[in-house]
């Protein structure tokens, strides 16, 4: 009688093993197909975090973003030498604000910053409200109207 019971259960055991193997294969495939970091540009709701190294380049209205009604166009700064970003955007490490101008592209912000990547440079210009990158010093100042409300900017160079 035990052999007859075992014979009746073998198909069920085999089915269970195959289902388990199928789930393991699906999980492995899903893990291998995990989303890769975005490159270039994307649009996210204004309440979404902006990835490190990315900047907000424009604010647009969006019915898809319930609650705020706004979305951000964001861009990856990797591999770029310069980019324009809304003034409320985080300035990536190693970048400086080279100039600022009024804008209508950044709802809620009056200014658009023109950012410069200092990687590979020996000197650059920076507005007085810009952070000076580590390893850089202010070498002189000069008169300009390009730094939104300030009448001067800095020439900076590597220390």
Coordinates of N, CA, C and O in Angstrom, one line a residue:
X1 N 0.8 -1.2 0.0 CA 0.0 0.0 0.0 C 0.9 1.3 0.0 O 0.5 2.2 -0.6
X2 N 2.0 1.2 0.7 CA 2.9 2.4 0.7 C 3.5 2.7 -0.7 O 3.7 3.9 -1.0
X3 N 3.7 1.7 -1.5 CA 4.3 1.9 -2.8 C 3.2 2.5 -3.7 O 3.5 3.4 -4.5
X4 N 1.9 2.1 -3.6 CA 0.9 2.7 -4.3 C 0.7 4.2 -4.0 O 0.5 5.0 -4.9
X5 N 0.8 4.5 -2.8 CA 0.7 5.9 -2.3 C 1.8 6.8 -2.9 O 1.6 7.9 -3.3
X6 N 3.0 6.2 -2.8 CA 4.2 6.9 -3.3 C 4.1 7.2 -4.9 O 4.4 8.2 -5.3
X7 N 3.6 6.1 -5.6 CA 3.4 6.3 -7.0 C 2.3 7.4 -7.3 O 2.5 8.1 -8.3
X8 N 1.3 7.5 -6.5 CA 0.3 8.6 -6.7 C 0.9 10.0 -6.4 O 0.4 11.0 -7.0
X9 N 1.9 10.0 -5.6 CA 2.4 11.4 -5.2 C 3.6 11.8 -6.0 O 3.9 13.0 -6.0
X10 N 4.2 10.9 -6.8 CA 5.4 11.3 -7.6 C 5.0 12.4 -8.6 O 5.8 13.4 -8.7
X11 N 3.9 12.3 -9.3 CA 3.6 13.5 -10.2 C 3.5 14.8 -9.5 O 3.9 15.8 -10.0
X12 N 2.9 14.7 -8.3 CA 2.7 16.0 -7.5 C 4.0 16.5 -7.0 O 4.3 17.7 -7.1
X13 N 4.9 15.6 -6.6 CA 6.3 16.1 -6.2 C 7.1 16.6 -7.3 O 7.7 17.6 -7.2
X14 N 7.0 16.0 -8.5 CA 7.7 16.4 -9.7 C 7.1 17.8 -10.1 O 7.9 18.7 -10.4
X15 N 5.9 18.0 -10.0 CA 5.3 19.3 -10.4 C 5.8 20.4 -9.4 O 6.1 21.5 -9.8
X16 N 5.8 20.1 -8.1 CA 6.3 21.0 -7.1 C 7.8 21.4 -7.4 O 8.1 22.6 -7.3
X17 N 8.6 20.4 -7.7 CA 10.0 20.7 -7.9 C 10.2 21.5 -9.2 O 10.9 22.5 -9.2
X18 N 9.4 21.2 -10.2 CA 9.5 22.0 -11.5 C 9.0 23.5 -11.2 O 9.6 24.4 -11.8
X19 N 8.0 23.6 -10.4 CA 7.5 25.0 -10.1 C 8.5 25.7 -9.3 O 8.8 26.9 -9.6
X20 N 9.2 25.1 -8.4 CA 10.2 25.7 -7.6 C 11.4 26.1 -8.5 O 11.9 27.2 -8.4
X21 N 11.8 25.2 -9.4 CA 12.9 25.6 -10.3 C 12.5 26.8 -11.2 O 13.3 27.6 -11.5
X22 N 11.3 26.8 -11.7 CA 10.8 27.9 -12.5 C 10.8 29.2 -11.8 O 11.2 30.2 -12.3
X23 N 10.4 29.2 -10.5 CA 10.4 30.4 -9.7 C 11.9 30.9 -9.5 O 12.1 32.1 -9.5
X24 N 12.8 30.0 -9.2 CA 14.2 30.3 -9.0 C 14.7 30.9 -10.3 O 15.5 31.9 -10.3
X25 N 14.4 30.4 -11.5 CA 14.9 30.9 -12.7 C 14.3 32.3 -13.0 O 15.0 33.2 -13.4
X26 N 13.0 32.4 -12.7 CA 12.4 33.7 -12.9 C 13.0 34.8 -12.0 O 13.3 35.9 -12.4
X27 N 13.3 34.4 -10.8 CA 13.9 35.4 -9.8 C 15.3 35.8 -10.3 O 15.7 36.9 -10.2
X28 N 16.1 34.8 -10.8 CA 17.4 35.1 -11.3 C 17.4 36.0 -12.5 O 18.1 36.9 -12.6
X29 N 16.5 35.7 -13.4 CA 16.3 36.5 -14.6 C 15.9 37.9 -14.3 O 16.4 38.9 -14.8
X30 N 15.0 38.1 -13.3 CA 14.5 39.4 -12.9 C 15.7 40.2 -12.3 O 15.9 41.3 -12.5
X31 N 16.5 39.5 -11.4 CA 17.7 40.1 -10.8 C 18.7 40.6 -11.8 O 19.2 41.7 -11.7
X32 N 18.9 39.8 -12.9 CA 19.8 40.2 -13.9 C 19.3 41.3 -14.8 O 20.0 42.1 -15.3
X33 N 18.0 41.5 -14.9 CA 17.4 42.5 -15.7 C 17.0 43.7 -14.8 O 16.2 44.5 -15.2
X34 N 17.6 43.9 -13.6 CA 17.4 45.0 -12.8 C 17.7 46.3 -13.5 O 18.6 46.3 -14.3
X35 N 16.9 47.3 -13.3 CA 17.1 48.6 -14.0 C 18.5 49.1 -13.8 O 19.0 49.1 -12.7
X36 N 19.1 49.6 -14.9 CA 20.4 50.2 -14.9 C 20.3 51.7 -14.6 O 19.2 52.2 -14.9
X37 N 21.3 52.4 -14.1 CA 21.2 53.8 -13.9 C 20.9 54.5 -15.2 O 21.3 54.1 -16.3
X38 N 20.0 55.5 -15.1 CA 19.7 56.3 -16.3 C 20.9 57.1 -16.8 O 21.7 57.4 -16.0
X39 N 20.9 57.4 -18.0 CA 21.9 58.3 -18.5 C 21.2 59.4 -19.4 O 20.1 59.1 -19.8
X40 N 21.8 60.5 -19.6 CA 21.1 61.5 -20.4 C 20.2 62.4 -19.6 O 20.6 63.1 -18.8
X41 N 18.9 62.2 -19.9 CA 17.9 63.0 -19.3 C 16.6 62.2 -19.0 O 16.4 61.1 -19.6
X42 N 15.8 62.7 -18.1 CA 14.5 62.0 -17.7 C 13.6 63.1 -17.2 O 14.0 64.2 -16.9
X43 N 12.3 62.7 -17.0 CA 11.3 63.5 -16.4 C 10.8 62.8 -15.2 O 10.4 61.7 -15.2
X44 N 10.8 63.5 -14.0 CA 10.3 62.9 -12.7 C 9.4 63.9 -12.1 O 9.5 65.1 -12.3
X45 N 8.5 63.4 -11.2 CA 7.6 64.3 -10.5 C 8.5 65.1 -9.5 O 9.5 64.7 -9.0
X46 N 8.0 66.3 -9.2 CA 8.8 67.3 -8.4 C 9.1 66.8 -7.0 O 10.0 67.2 -6.4
X47 N 8.3 65.8 -6.5 CA 8.5 65.3 -5.2 C 9.4 64.1 -5.2 O 9.7 63.5 -4.1
X48 N 9.9 63.7 -6.3 CA 10.9 62.6 -6.4 C 12.3 63.1 -6.2 O 12.6 64.2 -6.5
X49 N 13.1 62.2 -5.5 CA 14.5 62.7 -5.3 C 15.2 62.7 -6.7 O 15.0 61.9 -7.6
X50 N 16.1 63.7 -6.8 CA 17.0 63.9 -8.0 C 18.3 63.1 -7.7 O 18.9 63.3 -6.6
X51 N 18.7 62.2 -8.5 CA 19.9 61.4 -8.3 C 21.1 62.3 -8.2 O 21.2 63.3 -8.8
X52 N 22.1 61.8 -7.4 CA 23.3 62.5 -7.2 C 24.0 62.6 -8.6 O 24.0 61.7 -9.4
X53 N 24.5 63.8 -8.9 CA 25.2 64.1 -10.2 C 24.2 64.5 -11.3 O 24.6 64.8 -12.4
X54 N 22.9 64.6 -10.9 CA 21.9 65.1 -11.9 C 21.4 66.4 -11.5 O 21.5 66.8 -10.3
X55 N 21.0 67.2 -12.4 CA 20.4 68.6 -12.1 C 19.1 68.8 -12.7 O 18.7 68.1 -13.7
X56 N 18.3 69.7 -12.1 CA 17.0 70.0 -12.7 C 17.2 71.1 -13.7 O 17.8 72.2 -13.5
X57 N 16.7 70.8 -15.0 CA 16.9 71.8 -16.1 C 15.7 72.5 -16.5 O 15.8 73.5 -17.2
X58 N 14.5 72.1 -16.0 CA 13.3 72.7 -16.3 C 12.2 72.2 -15.5 O 12.2 71.0 -15.1
X59 N 11.2 73.0 -15.2 CA 10.0 72.6 -14.4 C 8.8 72.7 -15.4 O 8.6 73.7 -16.1
X60 N 8.0 71.6 -15.5 CA 6.8 71.6 -16.4 C 5.6 71.2 -15.6 O 5.7 70.5 -14.6
X61 N 4.4 71.6 -16.0 CA 3.2 71.1 -15.4 C 3.0 69.7 -15.9 O 3.3 69.3 -17.0
X62 N 2.4 68.8 -15.0 CA 2.1 67.4 -15.3 C 0.9 66.9 -14.5 O 1.0 66.9 -13.3
X63 N -0.1 66.5 -15.3 CA -1.2 65.9 -14.6 C -0.9 64.5 -14.0 O -1.6 64.0 -13.2
X64 N 0.2 63.9 -14.4 CA 0.7 62.6 -13.9 C 1.2 62.7 -12.5 O 1.3 61.7 -11.8
X65 N 1.6 63.9 -12.1 CA 2.2 64.1 -10.8 C 1.2 64.6 -9.8 O 1.1 65.8 -9.5
X66 N 0.3 63.7 -9.4 CA -0.8 64.1 -8.5 C -0.2 64.7 -7.2 O 0.8 64.3 -6.7
X67 N -0.9 65.7 -6.7 CA -0.4 66.4 -5.5 C 0.3 67.7 -5.9 O -0.2 68.8 -5.5
X68 N 1.4 67.6 -6.6 CA 2.2 68.8 -6.9 C 1.7 69.4 -8.3 O 1.7 70.6 -8.4
X69 N 1.4 68.6 -9.2 CA 1.1 69.0 -10.5 C 2.3 69.5 -11.4 O 2.2 70.0 -12.5
X70 N 3.5 69.2 -10.8 CA 4.7 69.6 -11.5 C 5.7 68.5 -11.7 O 5.8 67.6 -10.8
X71 N 6.4 68.5 -12.8 CA 7.5 67.5 -13.0 C 8.8 68.3 -13.3 O 8.8 69.4 -13.7
X72 N 9.9 67.6 -13.1 CA 11.2 68.2 -13.3 C 11.8 67.4 -14.5 O 11.8 66.2 -14.6
X73 N 12.3 68.2 -15.5 CA 13.2 67.6 -16.5 C 14.6 67.6 -15.8 O 15.1 68.7 -15.4
X74 N 15.2 66.4 -15.7 CA 16.5 66.3 -15.1 C 17.5 65.8 -16.1 O 17.2 65.1 -17.0
X75 N 18.8 66.1 -15.9 CA 19.9 65.7 -16.8 C 21.1 65.2 -16.0 O 21.4 65.8 -14.9
X76 N 21.7 64.1 -16.5 CA 22.9 63.6 -15.9 C 24.1 64.5 -16.3 O 24.2 64.8 -17.5
X77 N 24.9 64.9 -15.4 CA 26.1 65.7 -15.7 C 27.3 64.9 -16.1 O 28.3 65.5 -16.5
X78 N 27.3 63.6 -15.9 CA 28.4 62.8 -16.2 C 28.9 63.0 -17.7 O 28.1 62.9 -18.6
X79 N 30.2 63.3 -17.8 CA 30.7 63.5 -19.2 C 30.5 64.9 -19.8 O 31.0 65.1 -20.9
X80 N 29.8 65.7 -19.0 CA 29.6 67.1 -19.6 C 30.6 68.1 -19.0 O 31.1 67.9 -17.9
X81 N 30.8 69.2 -19.8 CA 31.7 70.3 -19.3 C 30.9 71.4 -18.7 O 31.4 72.2 -17.9
X82 N 29.6 71.6 -19.2 CA 28.8 72.7 -18.7 C 27.3 72.3 -18.9 O 27.0 71.4 -19.8
X83 N 26.5 72.9 -18.2 CA 25.0 72.7 -18.2 C 24.3 73.8 -17.6 O 24.9 74.5 -16.6
X84 N 23.1 74.1 -18.0 CA 22.2 75.1 -17.3 C 21.3 74.4 -16.4 O 20.7 73.4 -16.8
X85 N 21.1 74.9 -15.2 CA 20.3 74.2 -14.2 C 19.5 75.2 -13.4 O 19.9 76.4 -13.2
X86 N 18.3 74.8 -12.9 CA 17.5 75.7 -12.1 C 18.3 76.0 -10.8 O 19.0 75.1 -10.3
X87 N 18.1 77.2 -10.3 CA 18.9 77.6 -9.1 C 18.6 76.8 -7.9 O 19.5 76.8 -7.0
X88 N 17.5 76.1 -7.8 CA 17.2 75.3 -6.6 C 17.8 73.9 -6.7 O 17.8 73.1 -5.8
X89 N 18.4 73.6 -7.9 CA 19.0 72.3 -8.1 C 20.3 72.2 -7.3 O 21.0 73.2 -7.2
X90 N 20.7 71.0 -6.9 CA 21.9 70.8 -6.2 C 23.0 70.9 -7.2 O 23.0 70.2 -8.3
X91 N 24.1 71.6 -6.9 CA 25.2 71.7 -7.8 C 26.1 70.5 -7.5 O 26.5 70.3 -6.4
X92 N 26.5 69.7 -8.6 CA 27.3 68.5 -8.3 C 28.7 68.9 -7.8 O 29.2 70.0 -8.1
X93 N 29.3 68.0 -7.1 CA 30.6 68.2 -6.5 C 31.6 68.4 -7.7 O 31.5 67.7 -8.7
X94 N 32.4 69.4 -7.5 CA 33.4 69.7 -8.5 C 32.9 70.7 -9.6 O 33.7 71.0 -10.5
X95 N 31.7 71.1 -9.5 CA 31.1 72.1 -10.4 C 31.0 73.4 -9.8 O 30.9 73.5 -8.5
X96 N 31.0 74.5 -10.6 CA 30.9 75.8 -10.0 C 29.8 76.6 -10.8 O 29.5 76.2 -12.0
X97 N 29.2 77.6 -10.2 CA 28.2 78.4 -10.8 C 29.0 79.5 -11.5 O 29.6 80.4 -10.9
X98 N 29.0 79.5 -12.9 CA 29.8 80.4 -13.6 C 29.0 81.7 -13.9 O 29.6 82.8 -14.1
X99 N 27.7 81.6 -14.0 CA 26.8 82.8 -14.2 C 25.4 82.4 -13.8 O 25.1 81.2 -13.7
X100 N 24.6 83.4 -13.7 CA 23.2 83.2 -13.4 C 22.4 84.3 -14.1 O 22.8 85.4 -14.3
X101 N 21.2 83.8 -14.6 CA 20.4 84.7 -15.4 C 18.9 84.4 -15.0 O 18.6 83.3 -14.6
X102 N 18.0 85.4 -15.2 CA 16.6 85.2 -14.9 C 16.1 84.2 -15.9 O 16.6 84.1 -17.1
X103 N 15.0 83.5 -15.5 CA 14.4 82.4 -16.3 C 12.9 82.3 -16.0 O 12.5 82.6 -14.9
X104 N 12.2 81.8 -17.0 CA 10.9 81.4 -16.8 C 10.7 79.8 -16.9 O 9.7 79.3 -16.8
X105 N 11.9 79.2 -17.1 CA 11.9 77.7 -17.2 C 11.8 77.0 -15.9 O 11.6 75.8 -15.8
X106 N 12.1 77.7 -14.8 CA 12.2 77.0 -13.5 C 11.1 77.6 -12.5 O 11.4 78.3 -11.6
X107 N 9.9 77.2 -12.7 CA 8.8 77.6 -11.9 C 9.2 77.6 -10.4 O 9.6 76.6 -9.9
X108 N 9.0 78.7 -9.8 CA 9.3 78.8 -8.3 C 10.7 79.3 -8.1 O 11.1 79.6 -7.0
X109 N 11.5 79.4 -9.1 CA 12.9 79.9 -9.0 C 13.1 81.0 -10.1 O 12.7 80.9 -11.2
X110 N 13.7 82.1 -9.7 CA 13.9 83.2 -10.6 C 15.1 83.1 -11.5 O 15.2 83.8 -12.5
X111 N 16.0 82.2 -11.1 CA 17.3 82.1 -11.8 C 17.6 80.8 -12.4 O 17.2 79.7 -11.8
X112 N 18.3 80.8 -13.4 CA 18.9 79.6 -14.1 C 20.4 79.8 -13.9 O 21.0 80.9 -14.2
X113 N 21.1 78.8 -13.4 CA 22.6 78.8 -13.2 C 23.2 78.1 -14.4 O 22.8 77.1 -14.9
X114 N 24.3 78.7 -14.9 CA 25.1 78.1 -15.9 C 26.3 77.5 -15.1 O 27.1 78.2 -14.5
X115 N 26.4 76.2 -15.1 CA 27.4 75.5 -14.3 C 28.6 75.0 -15.2 O 28.4 74.7 -16.4
X116 N 29.8 75.0 -14.6 CA 31.0 74.6 -15.3 C 31.6 73.4 -14.4 O 31.8 73.6 -13.2
X117 N 32.0 72.4 -15.1 CA 32.7 71.2 -14.5 C 34.1 71.6 -14.5 O 34.7 71.9 -15.5
X118 N 34.7 71.6 -13.3 CA 36.1 72.0 -13.1 C 37.1 70.8 -13.4 O 38.3 71.0 -13.4
X119 N 36.6 69.6 -13.6 CA 37.5 68.4 -13.8 C 38.3 68.7 -15.1 O 37.8 69.0 -16.1
X120 N 39.6 68.5 -14.9 CA 40.5 68.7 -16.1 C 40.8 70.2 -16.4 O 41.6 70.4 -17.3
X121 N 40.3 71.1 -15.6 CA 40.6 72.5 -15.8 C 41.7 73.0 -14.9 O 41.8 72.4 -13.8
X122 N 42.4 74.0 -15.3 CA 43.4 74.6 -14.4 C 42.9 75.9 -13.8 O 43.3 76.3 -12.7
X123 N 41.9 76.5 -14.4 CA 41.3 77.7 -14.0 C 39.9 77.8 -14.4 O 39.5 77.1 -15.4
X124 N 39.0 78.6 -13.8 CA 37.6 78.8 -14.1 C 37.2 80.1 -13.5 O 37.9 80.7 -12.7
X125 N 35.9 80.5 -13.8 CA 35.3 81.6 -13.1 C 34.1 81.1 -12.3 O 33.5 80.1 -12.7
X126 N 33.8 81.8 -11.2 CA 32.7 81.4 -10.3 C 32.1 82.6 -9.7 O 32.7 83.6 -9.4
X127 N 30.7 82.5 -9.6 CA 30.0 83.6 -9.0 C 30.3 83.5 -7.5 O 30.6 82.5 -6.9
X128 N 30.1 84.6 -6.7 CA 30.5 84.7 -5.3 C 29.6 83.7 -4.5 O 30.0 83.3 -3.4
X129 N 28.4 83.4 -5.0 CA 27.5 82.5 -4.2 C 27.7 81.0 -4.6 O 27.0 80.1 -4.1
X130 N 28.7 80.7 -5.4 CA 29.1 79.4 -5.7 C 30.1 78.8 -4.7 O 30.9 79.5 -4.2
X131 N 29.9 77.5 -4.4 CA 30.9 76.8 -3.6 C 32.2 76.7 -4.4 O 32.1 76.4 -5.7
X132 N 33.4 76.9 -3.8 CA 34.6 76.7 -4.5 C 35.1 75.3 -4.3 O 35.1 74.8 -3.1
X133 N 35.4 74.5 -5.3 CA 35.7 73.1 -5.1 C 36.9 72.9 -4.3 O 37.8 73.8 -4.2
X134 N 37.0 71.8 -3.6 CA 38.2 71.4 -2.8 C 39.4 71.4 -3.7 O 39.4 70.9 -4.8
X135 N 40.5 72.0 -3.2 CA 41.7 72.1 -4.0 C 41.8 73.3 -4.9 O 42.8 73.4 -5.6
X136 N 40.8 74.1 -4.8 CA 40.8 75.3 -5.7 C 40.9 76.6 -4.8 O 40.5 76.5 -3.6
X137 N 41.5 77.7 -5.3 CA 41.6 78.9 -4.6 C 41.1 80.1 -5.4 O 41.1 80.0 -6.7
X138 N 40.7 81.2 -4.8 CA 40.3 82.4 -5.5 C 41.6 83.1 -5.8 O 42.4 83.5 -4.9
X139 N 41.9 83.4 -7.1 CA 43.1 84.1 -7.5 C 42.9 85.6 -7.8 O 43.8 86.4 -7.6
X140 N 41.6 86.0 -8.1 CA 41.3 87.4 -8.3 C 39.8 87.5 -8.4 O 39.1 86.6 -8.5
X141 N 39.4 88.8 -8.4 CA 38.0 89.1 -8.7 C 37.9 90.0 -9.9 O 38.9 90.7 -10.3
X142 N 36.7 90.1 -10.5 CA 36.5 91.0 -11.6 C 35.1 91.4 -11.7 O 34.2 90.8 -11.1
X143 N 34.9 92.6 -12.3 CA 33.5 93.1 -12.4 C 32.7 92.4 -13.5 O 33.3 92.1 -14.5
X144 N 31.5 92.1 -13.2 CA 30.6 91.5 -14.1 C 29.1 91.7 -13.7 O 28.8 91.9 -12.5
X145 N 28.3 91.6 -14.7 CA 26.8 91.6 -14.4 C 26.2 90.3 -14.5 O 25.0 90.1 -14.5
X146 N 27.0 89.2 -14.7 CA 26.5 87.9 -15.0 C 26.2 87.1 -13.8 O 25.9 85.9 -13.9
X147 N 26.4 87.6 -12.6 CA 26.1 86.8 -11.4 C 25.0 87.3 -10.6 O 25.0 87.5 -9.3
X148 N 23.8 87.6 -11.2 CA 22.5 87.9 -10.6 C 22.6 88.7 -9.3 O 22.5 88.1 -8.2
X149 N 22.7 89.9 -9.4 CA 22.7 90.8 -8.2 C 24.0 91.1 -7.6 O 24.2 91.9 -6.8
X150 N 25.1 90.4 -8.1 CA 26.4 90.7 -7.6 C 27.1 91.4 -8.8 O 26.9 91.1 -9.9
X151 N 28.0 92.4 -8.4 CA 28.7 93.1 -9.5 C 30.1 92.6 -9.7 O 30.9 93.2 -10.4
X152 N 30.3 91.4 -9.2 CA 31.7 90.8 -9.4 C 31.6 89.3 -9.5 O 30.6 88.7 -9.1
X153 N 32.7 88.7 -9.9 CA 32.8 87.2 -9.8 C 34.3 86.9 -9.5 O 35.1 87.8 -9.4
X154 N 34.6 85.6 -9.3 CA 35.9 85.2 -9.0 C 36.6 84.5 -10.1 O 35.9 83.7 -10.9
X155 N 37.9 84.7 -10.3 CA 38.7 83.8 -11.1 C 39.3 82.8 -10.1 O 39.8 83.2 -9.0
X156 N 39.1 81.5 -10.4 CA 39.6 80.5 -9.4 C 40.6 79.6 -10.2 O 40.6 79.5 -11.4
X157 N 41.5 79.0 -9.4 CA 42.5 78.1 -10.0 C 42.8 77.0 -9.0 O 42.6 77.1 -7.8
X158 N 43.4 76.0 -9.6 CA 43.8 74.9 -8.7 C 44.9 75.3 -7.8 O 45.8 76.1 -8.2
X159 N 44.9 74.9 -6.5 CA 45.9 75.3 -5.6 C 47.2 74.7 -5.9 O 47.3 73.7 -6.5

